[in-house]
């Protein structure tokens, strides 16, 4: 079924789609009429737009009023139908969350195991304690990303759903922690 809002009166048989599908003339459950209202593709400032060549546009640094008045909401495409979200999208978000939680539990377990086998030596305990904040950071990050992506999916936002900075920061922190642990272990073996 296609969902369209139309003010046109339909015939007694009902409107048909491009392949003779039934067009439902009511809103989907949970949708509002504003979600299906037409929105402008580009803003019009009402001023004159100066036409110039490609190279002058490429290398010029001045901007006109037309470019400065455009907001992100003005550049959105007109939505004609409801976005259908498949269940696999929710499940993939949960799988990603569980994978991050698995990594954080492994790091926390390694931290506890290192602390339990240390012989009450402060440097050996420090070796195990350094992993614990990294494990907690993994847990907090995974919970934050899961919540954010769940809201984006349920609100049917277009994205982006990926995050490049978070995993890079966590991997760098884990690498620094491992190098520091190796240095501490080498120091205790030589000293």
XYZ file of C-alpha atoms in Angstrom:
191
model
C 0.000 0.000 0.000
C 1.058 3.560 -0.679
C 0.240 6.286 1.822
C -0.532 9.674 0.270
C -2.446 12.658 1.508
C -4.606 14.181 -1.115
C -7.428 16.675 -1.108
C -8.762 15.300 -4.386
C -12.045 13.406 -4.347
C -11.541 9.796 -5.361
C -13.769 7.744 -7.609
C -16.114 5.080 -6.262
C -13.523 2.323 -6.882
C -10.753 4.076 -4.959
C -7.447 5.465 -6.194
C -4.926 3.161 -7.863
C -1.112 3.253 -7.803
C 1.209 2.923 -10.808
C 0.824 -0.889 -10.846
C -2.861 -0.916 -9.861
C -2.053 -1.107 -6.152
C -4.503 0.295 -3.653
C -3.614 3.762 -2.364
C -4.707 4.273 1.224
C -5.887 7.812 1.849
C -5.348 7.835 5.613
C -2.342 8.419 7.830
C -0.321 5.471 9.151
C -0.584 4.786 12.877
C 1.505 7.277 14.885
C 2.032 9.675 11.984
C 0.960 13.293 11.876
C -0.273 15.323 8.938
C 2.766 17.615 9.227
C 5.086 14.712 8.385
C 3.460 14.420 4.973
C 3.117 18.135 4.248
C 5.110 19.508 1.342
C 8.354 21.218 2.261
C 10.445 23.467 0.007
C 13.525 21.910 -1.539
C 15.461 25.198 -1.628
C 14.893 28.471 0.182
C 14.317 31.559 -1.894
C 15.690 34.766 -0.473
C 13.884 36.936 -2.970
C 17.104 38.637 -4.063
C 18.753 38.549 -7.434
C 21.261 35.776 -7.915
C 24.293 36.823 -9.899
C 25.275 34.414 -12.615
C 28.982 33.834 -12.984
C 31.312 31.276 -14.450
C 32.473 28.005 -12.939
C 36.024 29.156 -12.138
C 34.882 32.384 -10.494
C 32.499 30.394 -8.274
C 35.218 27.902 -7.462
C 37.867 30.430 -6.431
C 35.777 33.299 -5.076
C 35.480 33.748 -1.320
C 32.429 35.998 -1.212
C 28.998 34.510 -0.583
C 25.677 36.008 -1.497
C 22.515 36.229 0.580
C 21.009 33.168 -1.082
C 23.622 30.776 0.345
C 23.570 32.283 3.826
C 19.780 32.035 4.206
C 19.582 28.325 3.385
C 19.112 26.070 6.396
C 19.412 22.312 6.531
C 15.663 21.904 6.898
C 15.120 23.788 3.644
C 17.228 21.308 1.697
C 15.237 18.228 2.700
C 13.461 16.243 0.036
C 9.702 16.167 0.039
C 8.515 12.980 1.738
C 5.597 11.428 -0.088
C 5.267 8.153 1.783
C 5.913 6.837 5.275
C 9.306 5.271 5.891
C 8.904 1.605 6.711
C 11.377 0.277 9.245
C 12.103 -3.413 9.076
C 12.596 -5.389 12.310
C 16.124 -6.323 11.277
C 17.183 -2.691 11.828
C 16.238 -2.884 15.515
C 17.933 -6.270 15.863
C 21.153 -5.056 14.230
C 21.269 -2.173 16.704
C 20.894 -4.631 19.579
C 23.569 -6.937 18.099
C 26.009 -4.042 17.909
C 25.213 -3.083 21.504
C 25.769 -6.659 22.680
C 29.089 -6.888 20.819
C 30.345 -3.724 22.538
C 29.130 -5.020 25.906
C 30.929 -8.324 25.272
C 34.194 -6.445 24.698
C 33.730 -4.357 27.830
C 32.966 -7.426 29.959
C 36.112 -9.141 28.639
C 38.201 -6.096 29.574
C 36.611 -5.876 33.029
C 37.151 -9.608 33.554
C 40.803 -9.288 32.579
C 41.164 -6.406 35.033
C 39.646 -8.421 37.889
C 41.737 -11.492 37.001
C 44.979 -9.494 36.986
C 44.108 -7.936 40.350
C 43.241 -11.303 41.881
C 46.537 -12.954 40.900
C 48.710 -10.020 41.998
C 50.623 -10.677 45.213
C 49.592 -7.471 47.044
C 52.245 -5.630 45.062
C 51.148 -2.063 44.279
C 52.628 -2.058 40.768
C 50.989 -5.392 39.905
C 47.634 -4.114 41.154
C 48.082 -0.926 39.141
C 48.635 -3.144 36.134
C 45.134 -4.589 36.576
C 43.387 -1.425 37.719
C 44.358 0.453 34.542
C 41.998 -1.720 32.475
C 38.948 -1.003 34.607
C 38.311 2.624 33.451
C 38.736 1.489 29.838
C 36.115 -1.239 30.367
C 33.738 1.273 31.955
C 34.301 3.654 29.022
C 33.401 0.833 26.604
C 30.189 0.171 28.568
C 29.150 3.829 28.708
C 29.906 4.344 25.013
C 27.910 1.276 23.969
C 24.905 2.308 26.064
C 25.028 5.872 24.700
C 25.234 4.720 21.083
C 22.458 2.155 21.548
C 20.118 4.763 23.032
C 20.928 7.346 20.381
C 20.467 4.923 17.491
C 17.244 3.518 18.980
C 15.747 6.995 19.116
C 16.874 7.728 15.574
C 15.316 4.492 14.324
C 12.039 4.981 16.179
C 11.772 8.590 14.975
C 12.629 7.439 11.440
C 15.489 9.897 11.074
C 17.618 9.525 7.940
C 20.984 9.231 9.745
C 24.015 9.147 9.809
C 24.037 6.135 12.105
C 27.783 5.542 12.136
C 30.333 6.963 14.549
C 34.005 7.290 13.650
C 35.329 9.280 16.600
C 34.100 7.094 19.490
C 35.733 3.790 18.485
C 38.950 5.605 17.545
C 39.159 7.253 20.981
C 38.412 3.965 22.755
C 40.976 2.048 20.683
C 43.620 4.717 21.369
C 42.869 4.644 25.107
C 43.079 0.838 25.119
C 46.377 0.931 23.237
C 47.843 3.492 25.664
C 46.661 1.372 28.589
C 48.279 -1.772 27.189
C 51.566 0.028 26.468
C 51.536 1.494 29.989
C 50.827 -1.938 31.459
C 53.676 -3.449 29.472
C 56.001 -0.677 30.657
C 54.974 -1.226 34.303
C 55.444 -4.978 33.953
C 58.870 -4.503 32.374
C 59.820 -2.076 35.150
C 58.796 -4.587 37.868
C 60.708 -7.416 36.171
C 63.927 -5.391 35.809
C 63.693 -3.576 39.112
